[in-house]
Short mmCIF file of C-alpha atoms and ligand atoms in Angstrom, two decimals:
data_model
loop_
_atom_site.label_atom_id
_atom_site.label_comp_id
_atom_site.label_asym_id
_atom_site.label_seq_id
_atom_site.Cartn_x
_atom_site.Cartn_y
_atom_site.Cartn_z
CA MET A 21 -0.01 0.07 -0.14
CA THR A 22 1.26 3.67 -0.60
CA THR A 23 0.47 6.67 0.60
CA PRO A 24 0.71 9.64 -1.75
CA ARG A 25 2.82 13.00 -0.47
CA SER A 26 0.54 14.46 -2.15
CA ALA A 27 -2.79 13.92 -0.11
CA GLY A 28 -2.67 17.39 1.49
CA SER A 29 -4.43 15.37 4.28
CA ARG A 30 -3.25 15.44 8.32
CA THR A 31 -4.48 12.10 9.29
CA ALA A 32 -2.03 10.26 7.75
CA ASP A 33 1.46 10.26 9.70
CA ALA A 34 2.84 7.10 8.68
CA ALA A 35 3.44 5.58 5.42
CA ALA A 36 5.56 2.51 3.80
CA ARG A 37 9.15 3.89 2.28
CA ARG A 38 11.29 0.98 0.95
CA CYS A 39 14.68 2.17 2.25
CA ALA A 40 17.70 3.18 -0.60
CA VAL A 41 20.53 1.29 1.20
CA CYS A 42 19.35 -2.33 2.11
CA GLY A 43 15.55 -2.44 0.45
CA GLN A 44 13.58 -3.22 3.36
CA GLU A 45 9.95 -1.82 4.02
CA SER A 46 9.01 -0.43 7.30
CA ARG A 47 6.49 2.51 8.17
CA GLN A 48 8.30 5.83 8.53
CA PRO A 49 6.61 8.91 10.18
CA LEU A 50 5.89 11.65 7.37
CA HIS A 51 6.54 15.36 8.11
CA ARG A 52 4.13 18.09 7.94
CA PRO A 53 4.90 20.81 9.86
CA GLY A 54 3.63 24.07 10.59
CA PRO A 55 5.08 26.85 10.22
CA PRO A 56 7.29 28.00 13.47
CA GLU A 57 5.66 30.58 15.03
CA GLN A 58 7.64 31.61 18.15
CA ALA A 59 11.49 33.27 17.60
CA PRO A 60 13.78 30.56 16.67
CA ASP A 61 16.78 29.79 19.41
CA LEU A 62 20.29 32.20 18.81
CA ASP A 63 21.62 29.21 17.13
CA LEU A 64 18.20 29.37 15.41
CA ARG A 65 16.22 26.01 16.57
CA PRO A 66 12.98 26.65 15.29
CA GLY A 67 9.97 27.41 17.79
CA GLU A 68 7.27 25.00 18.63
CA PRO A 69 5.16 23.79 16.32
CA MET A 70 7.59 22.96 14.91
CA ARG A 71 10.76 22.84 17.87
CA GLY A 72 8.62 19.82 19.48
CA THR A 73 8.62 17.38 16.45
CA MET A 74 12.07 16.56 15.97
CA ALA A 75 11.44 12.89 16.01
CA ARG A 76 9.35 12.78 13.03
CA TRP A 77 12.14 14.83 11.16
CA LEU A 78 14.44 12.00 10.06
CA GLN A 79 13.24 8.94 8.50
CA GLN A 80 15.77 5.76 9.87
CA CYS A 81 15.78 2.28 8.28
CA PRO A 82 15.36 -0.65 11.11
CA GLN A 83 16.79 -2.74 9.22
CA CYS A 84 20.23 -1.66 8.38
CA GLY A 85 20.18 1.53 10.60
CA TYR A 86 20.08 4.62 7.76
CA ALA A 87 18.70 7.36 8.59
CA ALA A 88 18.05 10.68 6.54
CA PRO A 89 15.43 12.79 6.14
CA ASP A 90 14.02 10.71 2.87
CA ILE A 91 15.51 6.83 3.41
CA THR A 92 13.66 5.68 -0.43
CA ARG A 93 16.71 8.38 -1.62
CA ALA A 94 20.02 7.96 -0.95
CA HIS A 95 24.39 8.82 -2.23
CA PRO A 96 25.37 6.70 -3.70
CA ALA A 97 27.83 6.10 -1.52
CA ALA A 98 25.38 6.17 1.63
CA ALA A 99 25.69 2.44 2.09
CA ALA A 100 28.94 1.84 2.42
CA VAL A 101 29.17 4.15 5.43
CA VAL A 102 26.43 2.22 6.68
CA ALA A 103 28.20 -0.95 6.27
CA ALA A 104 31.18 0.82 7.78
CA ALA A 105 32.85 0.20 11.78
CA PRO A 106 31.69 3.96 12.34
CA PHE A 107 27.92 3.65 11.65
CA ARG A 108 27.83 0.45 13.36
CA ALA A 109 29.70 1.30 16.19
CA LEU A 110 27.49 5.00 16.42
CA LEU A 111 24.57 2.95 15.97
CA ALA A 112 25.48 0.27 18.55
CA GLU A 113 26.21 2.93 21.24
CA GLY A 114 23.62 2.56 23.70
CA GLY A 115 24.60 5.51 26.01
CA HIS A 116 23.45 8.18 24.19
CA PRO A 117 19.59 8.81 23.47
CA PRO A 118 17.94 6.68 20.46
CA LEU A 119 17.01 9.87 19.10
CA ALA A 120 20.26 11.75 19.05
CA ARG A 121 21.66 8.39 17.31
CA ARG A 122 19.42 8.70 14.61
CA PHE A 123 20.49 12.64 13.68
CA LEU A 124 24.02 11.10 14.63
CA ALA A 125 23.96 8.52 11.94
CA TRP A 126 22.74 11.25 9.03
CA ALA A 127 25.30 13.43 9.96
CA CYS A 128 27.85 10.34 9.22
CA VAL A 129 25.99 9.58 6.58
CA LEU A 130 27.03 13.45 5.17
CA GLU A 131 30.41 13.78 6.77
CA GLU A 132 31.06 10.89 4.83
CA THR A 133 30.09 11.84 1.37
CA GLY A 134 31.68 15.13 2.27
CA ALA A 135 27.95 17.36 3.24
CA LEU A 136 29.79 18.99 5.92
CA HIS A 137 27.99 21.78 7.19
CA ALA A 138 24.97 19.52 6.65
CA ALA A 139 26.57 17.51 9.06
CA ALA A 140 27.62 19.24 11.47
CA GLU A 141 23.30 21.32 11.23
CA ALA A 142 22.57 16.88 12.45
CA THR A 143 24.91 17.20 14.91
CA LEU A 144 23.40 20.15 16.27
CA GLN A 145 20.20 18.66 16.36
CA ALA A 146 21.76 15.72 17.80
CA ALA A 147 23.10 18.21 20.60
CA TRP A 148 18.88 19.74 20.93
CA VAL A 149 17.70 16.10 20.88
CA ALA A 150 20.21 16.70 24.28
CA ASP A 151 18.94 19.76 25.73
CA ASP A 152 15.87 18.02 25.84
CA LEU A 153 16.97 15.09 27.78
CA ALA A 154 18.87 17.31 30.61
CA GLN A 155 22.17 15.34 29.14
CA PRO A 156 24.69 18.31 28.64
CA GLU A 157 27.36 16.78 28.72
CA LEU A 158 26.30 15.08 25.57
CA ALA A 159 24.88 18.55 24.64
CA ARG A 160 28.18 20.12 24.61
CA VAL A 161 30.07 17.94 23.11
CA TRP A 162 28.00 17.15 20.05
CA ARG A 163 28.10 21.04 19.79
CA LEU A 164 32.12 21.00 19.63
CA ASP A 165 32.25 18.36 16.68
CA ALA A 166 29.29 20.71 14.59
CA VAL A 167 31.69 23.60 15.11
CA ALA A 168 34.46 21.57 13.82
CA LEU A 169 32.32 20.22 11.45
CA TRP A 170 31.52 24.09 9.96
CA ARG A 171 35.03 24.62 9.66
CA GLY A 172 36.06 21.86 8.33
CA GLY A 173 34.24 22.84 5.29
CA PRO A 174 34.01 25.62 2.34
CA ALA A 175 33.73 29.29 4.16
CA LEU A 176 30.59 29.85 6.73
CA ASP A 177 27.84 31.98 5.42
CA LEU A 178 26.64 35.23 7.65
CA GLU A 179 23.66 31.69 9.59
CA GLN A 180 26.76 29.84 10.04
CA MET A 181 28.86 31.62 11.72
CA VAL A 182 26.37 32.34 13.77
CA ARG A 183 25.21 29.46 14.68
CA VAL A 184 29.63 28.63 15.36
CA VAL A 185 29.93 31.59 17.80
CA ASP A 186 26.16 30.06 19.73
CA ALA A 187 27.43 26.37 20.04
CA LEU A 188 31.14 27.80 21.12
CA ARG A 189 28.91 30.15 24.03
CA ARG A 190 26.45 26.94 24.93
CA ALA A 191 30.26 24.69 24.82
CA GLU A 192 30.83 26.61 27.01
CA ALA A 193 34.18 27.71 24.29
CA PHE A 194 33.89 30.98 25.89
CA ASP A 195 37.44 32.26 24.12
CA ASP A 196 36.66 31.02 20.95
CA ALA A 197 33.07 32.89 21.24
CA ASP A 198 33.99 35.70 21.80
CA SER A 199 36.94 35.08 18.88
CA ALA A 200 34.35 33.60 16.35
CA ALA A 201 31.56 36.57 17.91
CA ALA A 202 34.57 39.55 17.00
CA GLU A 203 34.84 38.14 13.43
CA LEU A 204 31.13 38.19 12.68
CA ALA A 205 30.58 41.85 14.03
CA GLY A 206 34.36 42.46 11.84
CA THR A 207 31.62 41.23 7.86
CA ARG A 208 29.67 44.03 9.08
CA PRO A 209 26.00 42.24 9.01
CA PRO A 210 23.30 43.76 9.09
CA GLU A 211 21.47 45.46 12.07
CA SER A 212 19.62 43.15 13.28
CA VAL A 213 22.56 40.04 12.71
CA ALA A 214 24.55 42.83 14.88
CA GLN A 215 22.52 42.73 17.48
CA VAL A 216 22.38 39.02 17.66
CA VAL A 217 25.96 39.39 18.05
CA ALA A 218 25.81 41.51 20.41
CA LEU A 219 23.57 39.66 22.89
CA GLU A 220 25.92 37.44 22.07
CA ARG A 221 28.97 38.72 23.65
CA ARG A 222 26.73 40.19 26.63
CA LEU A 223 26.05 36.04 27.14
CA ILE A 224 29.80 34.97 26.87
CA ALA A 225 31.25 37.87 29.09
CA ALA A 226 29.07 36.85 31.52
CA GLY A 227 29.82 32.98 31.47
CA ASP A 228 25.83 32.19 30.60
CA THR A 229 25.45 29.08 28.70
CA GLY A 230 21.94 29.04 28.55
CA ARG A 231 19.42 29.40 25.41
CA HIS A 232 17.97 32.48 24.44
CA THR A 233 16.09 33.47 21.27
CA VAL A 234 16.56 35.63 18.56
CA ALA A 235 13.27 37.63 20.21
CA SER A 236 15.85 38.69 23.47
CA ALA A 237 18.01 40.22 21.02
CA LEU A 238 15.80 43.05 19.04
CA PRO A 239 14.32 45.80 19.97
CA PRO A 240 9.87 45.92 20.31
CA PRO A 241 8.95 45.35 16.66
CA SER A 242 7.55 49.13 17.79
CA ARG A 243 10.95 50.76 17.44
CA ARG A 244 12.24 48.29 13.54
CA PRO A 245 10.04 50.66 11.08
CA HIS A 246 10.96 47.71 8.41
CA ALA A 247 9.05 44.81 10.54
CA ALA A 248 5.86 47.92 11.48
CA MET A 249 5.43 48.71 7.72
CA ARG A 250 4.77 45.42 6.47
CA GLY A 251 2.19 44.91 9.48
CA HIS A 252 4.14 41.58 11.38
CA LYS A 253 3.98 39.93 14.82
CA PRO A 254 5.98 40.51 17.02
CA GLY A 255 6.96 37.06 17.15
CA PRO A 256 7.85 35.98 13.87
CA GLY A 257 7.51 39.22 12.26
CA LEU A 258 11.56 39.72 14.49
CA TRP A 259 11.75 35.81 12.54
CA GLU A 260 11.14 36.80 9.15
CA THR A 261 13.24 39.50 9.33
CA LEU A 262 16.11 38.04 10.12
CA LYS A 263 15.45 35.01 7.83
CA ARG A 264 15.36 37.50 4.61
CA LEU A 265 18.57 38.93 5.92
CA PHE A 266 20.14 35.51 6.83
CA ARG A 267 18.99 34.60 2.88
CA ARG A 268 20.25 36.91 0.78
ZN1 LIG B 311 17.59 -0.15 5.51
#
């Protein structure tokens, strides 16, 4: 039985999927998130309602362990990665939360197939899982792993630079975080990004490793003529404005 992807129905929340690595068919969650309504964290982790749907972001084959947003597709080299010792060891790491292992499995495939920045993002997502499960040491290690992956890839864009600063701060790597923030400030970024960087530098100076949202970095919308003119609500408006700047 197949479920058309374009069914448009919110009732179907799982469907049969054939793994592109091993051919096993399994029921997999379908991910149809609504747009985030709350502002994202400083590392751009989306606000609710999308924030709470991480268990549905990736599919994972129960047979071979391959994990991806869509396991019916795979890089030509994915099968070799999935069969290799590092991937098998990662899946067998009983001390790590299963959902985090799923993100790390996807990160492993991405890294081994050369997509270092995407691997960094998936590794940061594993850290978010650890945050939610109150496992700060795992979150710290995976944030530092994510930063290493970002830095191992091509030149970073503005959004990635912001994420590196926040990941380093939250991993208590304050000196490195402040250097990265200073470098970002030196690129003379747009005002909204500059405000995020300024908040990061205040948090770094205060030794604050906590979660903060981009909304706390920006002044109220009434004092921000661009957002006010567009008639945005405060929460998503701030984020949409910031996002436009990042995408430019
Ligand atoms: Zn499989």
